[in-house]
Short mmCIF file of C-alpha atoms and ligand atoms in Angstrom, two decimals:
data_model
loop_
_atom_site.label_atom_id
_atom_site.label_comp_id
_atom_site.label_asym_id
_atom_site.label_seq_id
_atom_site.Cartn_x
_atom_site.Cartn_y
_atom_site.Cartn_z
CA UNK J 1 72.58 98.97 88.75
CA UNK J 2 75.50 98.84 91.24
CA UNK J 3 76.11 96.37 94.31
CA UNK J 4 78.45 96.73 97.09
CA UNK J 5 79.63 93.99 99.14
CA UNK J 6 81.35 96.00 102.47
CA UNK J 7 81.50 97.36 105.78
CA UNK J 8 78.97 99.30 108.23
CA UNK J 9 80.59 101.16 110.99
CA UNK J 10 79.34 103.86 113.09
CA UNK J 11 82.12 106.15 113.72
CA UNK J 12 83.26 108.62 116.52
CA UNK J 13 85.05 110.52 116.64
CA UNK J 14 86.50 112.42 119.71
CA UNK J 15 88.75 115.88 119.50
CA UNK J 16 91.80 115.37 121.72
CA UNK J 17 94.59 117.57 122.61
CA UNK J 18 97.43 115.05 121.60
CA UNK J 19 97.17 111.36 121.94
CA UNK J 20 97.77 109.63 124.56
CA UNK J 21 100.08 106.27 124.96
CA UNK J 22 99.77 103.58 126.69
CA UNK J 23 97.98 103.59 130.41
CA UNK J 24 97.52 107.10 129.86
CA UNK J 25 94.24 108.83 130.21
CA UNK J 26 93.92 112.32 128.10
CA UNK J 27 90.86 114.37 128.20
CA UNK J 28 88.92 115.13 125.08
CA UNK J 29 85.64 117.04 123.38
CA UNK J 30 82.44 115.97 122.87
CA UNK J 31 81.93 112.72 120.88
CA UNK J 32 80.52 113.33 117.62
CA UNK J 33 79.25 110.55 115.65
CA UNK J 34 79.28 110.16 111.53
CA UNK J 35 77.55 106.83 109.66
CA UNK J 36 81.41 104.96 107.87
CA UNK J 37 82.72 101.75 106.83
CA UNK J 38 84.74 101.96 103.54
CA UNK J 39 81.48 100.27 102.10
CA UNK J 40 79.24 102.51 103.28
CA UNK J 41 80.86 105.20 102.08
CA UNK J 42 81.76 103.96 98.86
CA UNK J 43 77.47 102.74 98.49
CA UNK J 44 76.74 106.13 98.99
CA UNK J 45 78.60 108.03 97.23
CA UNK J 46 77.43 106.47 94.01
CA UNK J 47 74.36 106.50 95.46
CA UNK J 48 74.21 110.09 95.75
CA UNK J 49 75.90 110.45 92.06
CA UNK J 50 72.31 108.90 91.04
CA UNK J 51 73.56 104.89 90.04
CA UNK J 52 70.79 102.23 91.61
CA UNK J 53 72.85 100.72 94.59
CA UNK J 54 72.42 97.10 96.45
CA UNK J 55 74.56 96.75 99.80
CA UNK J 56 75.21 93.67 100.81
CA UNK J 57 76.74 93.35 104.44
CA UNK J 58 75.42 92.83 108.10
CA UNK J 59 74.65 95.27 111.51
CA UNK J 60 74.36 93.83 115.52
CA UNK J 61 71.03 93.98 116.42
CA UNK J 62 72.01 97.12 118.37
CA UNK J 63 70.86 101.06 118.51
CA UNK J 64 74.67 101.78 115.54
CA UNK J 65 73.18 99.06 112.99
CA UNK J 66 69.42 100.53 112.81
CA UNK J 67 71.49 104.43 113.31
CA UNK J 68 72.98 102.84 109.73
CA UNK J 69 70.61 101.62 108.16
CA UNK J 70 68.52 104.51 108.44
CA UNK J 71 71.89 106.59 107.32
CA UNK J 72 72.48 103.91 104.04
CA UNK J 73 68.90 103.76 103.33
CA UNK J 74 68.00 107.14 103.44
CA UNK J 75 70.27 107.65 100.96
CA UNK J 76 68.00 105.57 98.34
CA UNK J 77 70.96 102.56 98.92
CA UNK J 78 68.57 99.26 98.57
CA UNK J 79 69.36 97.39 102.51
CA UNK J 80 67.33 93.80 101.37
CA UNK J 81 71.21 92.51 101.78
CA UNK J 82 71.96 94.51 105.25
CA UNK J 83 71.43 91.51 107.74
CA UNK J 84 71.27 91.63 111.59
CA UNK J 85 73.40 89.48 113.51
CA UNK J 86 71.66 88.48 116.47
CA UNK J 87 74.44 88.82 119.48
CA UNK J 88 76.58 90.85 118.15
CA UNK J 89 78.02 94.53 117.84
CA UNK J 90 76.93 96.71 114.90
CA UNK J 91 81.19 97.84 113.80
CA UNK J 92 82.60 101.11 115.10
CA UNK J 93 85.40 103.14 114.40
CA UNK J 94 86.82 105.42 117.29
CA UNK J 95 88.36 108.04 116.26
CA UNK J 96 91.06 110.50 117.99
CA UNK J 97 92.33 113.78 116.47
CA UNK J 98 95.21 115.85 117.89
CA UNK J 99 95.23 120.04 116.52
CA UNK J 100 97.15 119.02 114.09
CA UNK J 101 94.36 116.85 112.43
CA UNK J 102 96.47 113.32 112.71
CA UNK J 103 93.41 110.12 113.82
CA UNK J 104 94.53 107.44 115.34
CA UNK J 105 91.62 105.34 114.85
CA UNK J 106 90.51 101.52 116.44
CA UNK J 107 88.48 99.40 114.18
CA UNK J 108 86.00 97.50 115.70
CA UNK J 109 84.61 95.60 112.94
CA UNK J 110 82.53 93.61 115.19
CA UNK J 111 79.58 91.91 112.38
CA UNK J 112 81.02 92.93 109.06
CA UNK J 113 83.51 90.11 110.54
CA UNK J 114 80.46 87.83 110.15
CA UNK J 115 79.49 88.16 106.81
CA UNK J 116 80.60 85.17 104.50
CA UNK J 117 80.23 83.07 101.29
CA UNK J 118 76.59 82.78 102.81
CA UNK J 119 75.17 86.36 102.68
CA UNK J 120 76.59 86.52 98.70
CA UNK J 121 74.77 83.52 98.40
CA UNK J 122 71.94 84.90 99.29
CA UNK J 123 72.09 87.72 97.30
CA UNK J 124 73.25 86.00 94.21
CA UNK J 125 70.73 87.40 92.58
CA UNK J 126 71.99 91.24 93.21
CA UNK J 127 75.61 90.62 91.94
CA UNK J 128 74.72 88.24 88.57
CA UNK J 129 72.55 91.29 87.42
CA UNK J 130 75.02 94.24 89.08
CA UNK J 131 76.28 96.36 85.99
CA UNK J 132 79.30 96.22 88.86
CA UNK J 133 79.64 94.98 91.78
CA UNK J 134 82.99 96.93 94.51
CA UNK J 135 83.92 94.76 97.29
CA UNK J 136 87.04 96.20 100.33
CA UNK J 137 89.28 95.04 102.60
CA UNK J 138 87.04 95.50 105.61
CA UNK J 139 85.11 92.06 105.14
CA UNK J 140 85.96 88.27 105.41
CA UNK J 141 87.97 87.61 102.11
CA UNK J 142 85.30 84.69 101.86
CA UNK J 143 82.63 86.83 101.45
CA UNK J 144 84.69 89.41 99.13
CA UNK J 145 85.41 85.50 96.76
CA UNK J 146 82.22 84.18 96.76
CA UNK J 147 80.96 87.87 95.82
CA UNK J 148 83.58 87.86 92.96
CA UNK J 149 82.60 85.00 91.90
CA UNK J 150 78.87 85.92 91.51
CA UNK J 151 79.18 89.02 90.25
CA UNK J 152 77.62 89.05 86.41
CA UNK J 153 79.60 92.76 85.38
CA UNK J 154 82.11 93.88 86.29
CA UNK J 155 84.15 93.28 89.55
CA UNK J 156 86.27 96.98 90.89
CA UNK J 157 88.01 95.51 93.97
CA UNK J 158 90.13 98.38 96.42
CA UNK J 159 92.61 96.47 98.56
CA UNK J 160 91.53 99.28 101.81
CA UNK J 161 92.49 99.12 104.52
CA UNK J 162 95.49 97.73 104.33
CA UNK J 163 94.56 94.89 106.40
CA UNK J 164 98.03 91.69 106.88
CA UNK J 165 96.95 88.38 104.94
CA UNK J 166 93.78 89.75 103.37
CA UNK J 167 94.06 88.01 99.47
CA UNK J 168 92.10 89.70 96.38
CA UNK J 169 89.71 86.96 94.88
CA UNK J 170 92.07 85.69 92.41
CA UNK J 171 91.25 87.66 89.43
CA UNK J 172 89.47 91.01 89.44
CA UNK J 173 88.18 93.75 86.82
CA UNK J 174 89.65 96.74 88.12
CA UNK J 175 92.02 96.88 90.86
CA UNK J 176 92.04 100.22 92.54
CA UNK J 177 95.07 100.32 95.30
CA UNK J 178 96.56 103.99 96.91
CA UNK J 179 100.36 104.13 97.02
CA UNK J 180 100.42 101.96 100.83
CA UNK J 181 98.01 99.87 99.68
CA UNK J 182 100.28 98.79 96.47
CA UNK J 183 103.13 98.62 98.07
CA UNK J 184 101.67 96.20 100.89
CA UNK J 185 100.12 94.34 97.15
CA UNK J 186 103.56 93.47 96.14
CA UNK J 187 105.46 94.03 98.85
CA UNK J 188 107.36 96.86 98.13
CA UNK J 189 108.55 99.70 99.70
CA UNK J 190 105.33 102.62 98.72
CA UNK J 191 106.47 103.48 95.49
CA UNK J 192 107.17 107.28 94.39
CA UNK J 193 107.79 108.28 91.25
CA UNK J 194 105.50 107.49 88.33
CA UNK J 195 108.34 104.75 86.97
CA UNK J 196 108.24 103.18 90.09
CA UNK J 197 104.46 102.58 90.41
CA UNK J 198 104.17 101.31 86.97
CA UNK J 199 106.62 98.48 87.73
CA UNK J 200 105.13 97.65 91.15
CA UNK J 201 102.01 97.60 89.13
CA UNK J 202 102.88 95.59 86.89
CA UNK J 203 103.46 92.78 89.04
CA UNK J 204 100.51 92.97 89.95
CA UNK J 205 98.87 89.43 89.35
CA UNK J 206 94.88 88.60 88.29
CA UNK J 207 94.10 92.09 87.61
CA UNK J 208 91.88 93.37 84.01
CA UNK J 209 93.33 97.00 84.32
CA UNK J 210 95.01 99.28 87.79
CA UNK J 211 94.08 102.31 88.56
CA UNK J 212 96.13 103.52 91.77
CA UNK J 213 94.96 106.66 93.22
CA UNK J 214 98.06 108.93 94.52
CA UNK J 215 95.73 111.34 95.93
CA UNK J 216 96.77 115.34 95.04
CA UNK J 217 99.75 114.19 92.54
CA UNK J 218 96.10 112.91 90.04
CA UNK J 219 95.63 108.53 89.12
CA UNK J 220 98.00 105.97 87.22
CA UNK J 221 96.30 104.19 85.00
CA UNK J 222 97.91 100.46 83.46
CA UNK J 223 96.09 98.71 81.10
CA UNK J 224 97.84 96.06 79.29
CA UNK J 225 101.18 97.43 78.74
CA UNK J 226 100.09 101.02 78.68
CA UNK J 227 99.76 103.08 81.42
CA UNK J 228 98.14 105.94 81.64
CA UNK J 229 98.98 109.69 84.56
CA UNK J 230 95.99 112.11 85.03
CA UNK J 231 97.10 115.34 87.04
CA UNK J 232 94.50 115.55 89.82
CA UNK J 233 92.19 118.08 89.16
CA UNK J 234 92.96 122.08 91.10
CA UNK J 235 91.18 122.47 94.18
CA UNK J 236 91.40 123.51 97.43
CA UNK J 237 91.42 120.47 99.56
CA UNK J 238 90.54 121.51 102.82
CA UNK J 239 89.63 117.32 104.65
CA UNK J 240 91.03 114.45 101.99
CA UNK J 241 88.77 111.82 104.14
CA UNK J 242 87.24 109.43 102.42
CA UNK J 243 88.50 110.82 98.83
CA UNK J 244 89.62 107.00 97.94
CA UNK J 245 85.83 105.78 98.71
CA UNK J 246 83.81 109.10 96.89
CA UNK J 247 86.81 108.10 93.84
CA UNK J 248 85.45 104.33 94.18
CA UNK J 249 81.75 104.64 94.23
CA UNK J 250 82.22 107.17 91.58
CA UNK J 251 84.36 104.59 89.08
CA UNK J 252 81.85 102.23 89.75
CA UNK J 253 78.47 104.79 88.57
CA UNK J 254 81.02 106.03 85.77
CA UNK J 255 81.80 102.32 85.09
CA UNK J 256 78.04 101.46 84.74
CA UNK J 257 76.97 103.52 83.21
CA UNK J 258 79.48 102.41 79.82
CA UNK J 259 81.68 105.21 79.73
CA UNK J 260 84.94 104.30 78.83
CA UNK J 261 87.68 103.17 81.61
CA UNK J 262 89.98 106.78 81.00
CA UNK J 263 86.54 108.51 80.74
CA UNK J 264 85.38 106.96 84.15
CA UNK J 265 88.57 107.47 85.77
CA UNK J 266 88.51 111.62 84.71
CA UNK J 267 84.69 111.49 86.16
CA UNK J 268 85.54 109.94 89.20
CA UNK J 269 88.53 112.33 90.09
CA UNK J 270 86.65 114.74 89.33
CA UNK J 271 84.21 113.77 92.33
CA UNK J 272 87.17 112.91 94.48
CA UNK J 273 88.63 115.35 93.97
CA UNK J 274 85.15 117.76 95.14
CA UNK J 275 84.52 115.27 98.08
CA UNK J 276 88.54 117.31 99.28
CA UNK J 277 86.92 120.63 99.53
CA UNK J 278 84.15 119.33 102.57
CA UNK J 279 84.68 118.28 105.94
CA UNK J 280 84.02 114.60 107.10
CA UNK J 281 83.14 111.07 105.45
CA UNK J 282 79.64 110.63 103.87
CA UNK J 283 79.21 114.58 104.47
CA UNK J 284 81.63 115.02 102.17
CA UNK J 285 80.45 113.12 99.29
CA UNK J 286 79.11 115.37 96.25
CA UNK J 287 76.08 114.58 93.97
CA UNK J 288 76.28 114.43 90.64
CA UNK J 289 74.53 117.66 89.13
CA UNK J 290 77.86 119.44 91.35
CA UNK J 291 79.95 117.07 88.88
CA UNK J 292 78.77 118.12 86.24
CA UNK J 293 78.81 122.12 86.92
CA UNK J 294 82.52 121.02 87.98
CA UNK J 295 83.35 119.32 84.60
CA UNK J 296 82.23 121.78 82.78
CA UNK J 297 83.96 124.68 84.72
CA UNK J 298 87.09 122.95 83.40
CA UNK J 299 88.88 124.13 79.95
P1 ADP R 1 92.85 107.46 99.67
O1 ADP R 1 92.29 108.16 100.45
O2 ADP R 1 92.55 106.28 99.56
O3 ADP R 1 94.64 107.26 100.23
P2 ADP R 1 93.90 108.60 97.94
O4 ADP R 1 93.93 109.99 98.88
O5 ADP R 1 94.48 108.55 96.76
O6 ADP R 1 93.06 108.06 98.28
O7 ADP R 1 93.04 109.80 96.89
C1 ADP R 1 91.47 109.39 96.05
C2 ADP R 1 91.46 110.17 94.27
O8 ADP R 1 91.18 111.25 95.28
C3 ADP R 1 92.80 111.05 93.77
O9 ADP R 1 93.37 109.45 92.49
C4 ADP R 1 92.64 112.04 93.31
O10 ADP R 1 91.35 111.72 92.25
C5 ADP R 1 91.41 112.91 94.24
N1 ADP R 1 91.84 113.40 95.16
C6 ADP R 1 92.92 112.90 96.47
N2 ADP R 1 93.17 114.50 96.60
C7 ADP R 1 92.98 115.56 96.16
C8 ADP R 1 93.82 116.87 96.28
N3 ADP R 1 94.88 117.57 96.97
N4 ADP R 1 93.28 117.34 95.22
C9 ADP R 1 92.72 117.00 94.73
N5 ADP R 1 92.14 115.73 94.35
C10 ADP R 1 92.62 114.59 94.85
#
């Protein structure tokens, strides 16, 4: 079983002819509403890939909270430990998308920001039993640190999105940043070459292994003094939204099944590559048989 401690956001997406400047109003197109939030995306990614998943999080006592619990629960995720917080709004992301596909996003964390150590303690039984506990940076440090402390299995920490002032728990088994997040954690410029990524990742302390996701350039895996670059699978990406979330959810699934790290990373890369060929966040997340079929077609 996998435990995901994290955020649930209801995303509101509006197409705009261009992004407004301060003080300006622009007329947008029809609004679409999608379940999102890094925690929810990663949990749904893992559930679609066949894992048993328990979620620890918070929603508000509004319609959006019901939409989010229905969406995540409807994918088979156990929502026993998703608490409804009275008098608080559910997390929301307001996303404006320009014709060039450029996003500007306002995240209003709402109930996510109320998640604390007590929520994790209430879910201690789940955290102790989970083969893998997955954490990100859309809930307070206090919750993440408590979850890492209570976790009985592997702790996978995805330091996303980049949030100034946030600190990962003192020890995690697996740190999974992208280039930008790696730069934020190490206080360096965004590393470009493999050597730069390796140098930056070696500066990270308190992680058993580091898996740096490099978009279309694949993944760099560092364990002890060794490092390994795994190129991305060749696909025709149409929308890379939630590729990182798909990767983290899939990596947790493969590790929970006892696969060695390198093999788990390859499997997660296949799932994430598939997700880039489809539109949206949770709508793009592949099912297990699709990943197996995709891998069987590779040389
Ligand atoms: P994030 O969305 O968090 O920035 P990345 O863009 O690094 O994460 O993507 C995560 C993983 O998704 C990559 O390591 C890779 O395995 C896969 N991926 C992303 N973009 C592509 C692509 N263009 N082609 C194939 N795989 C991709």
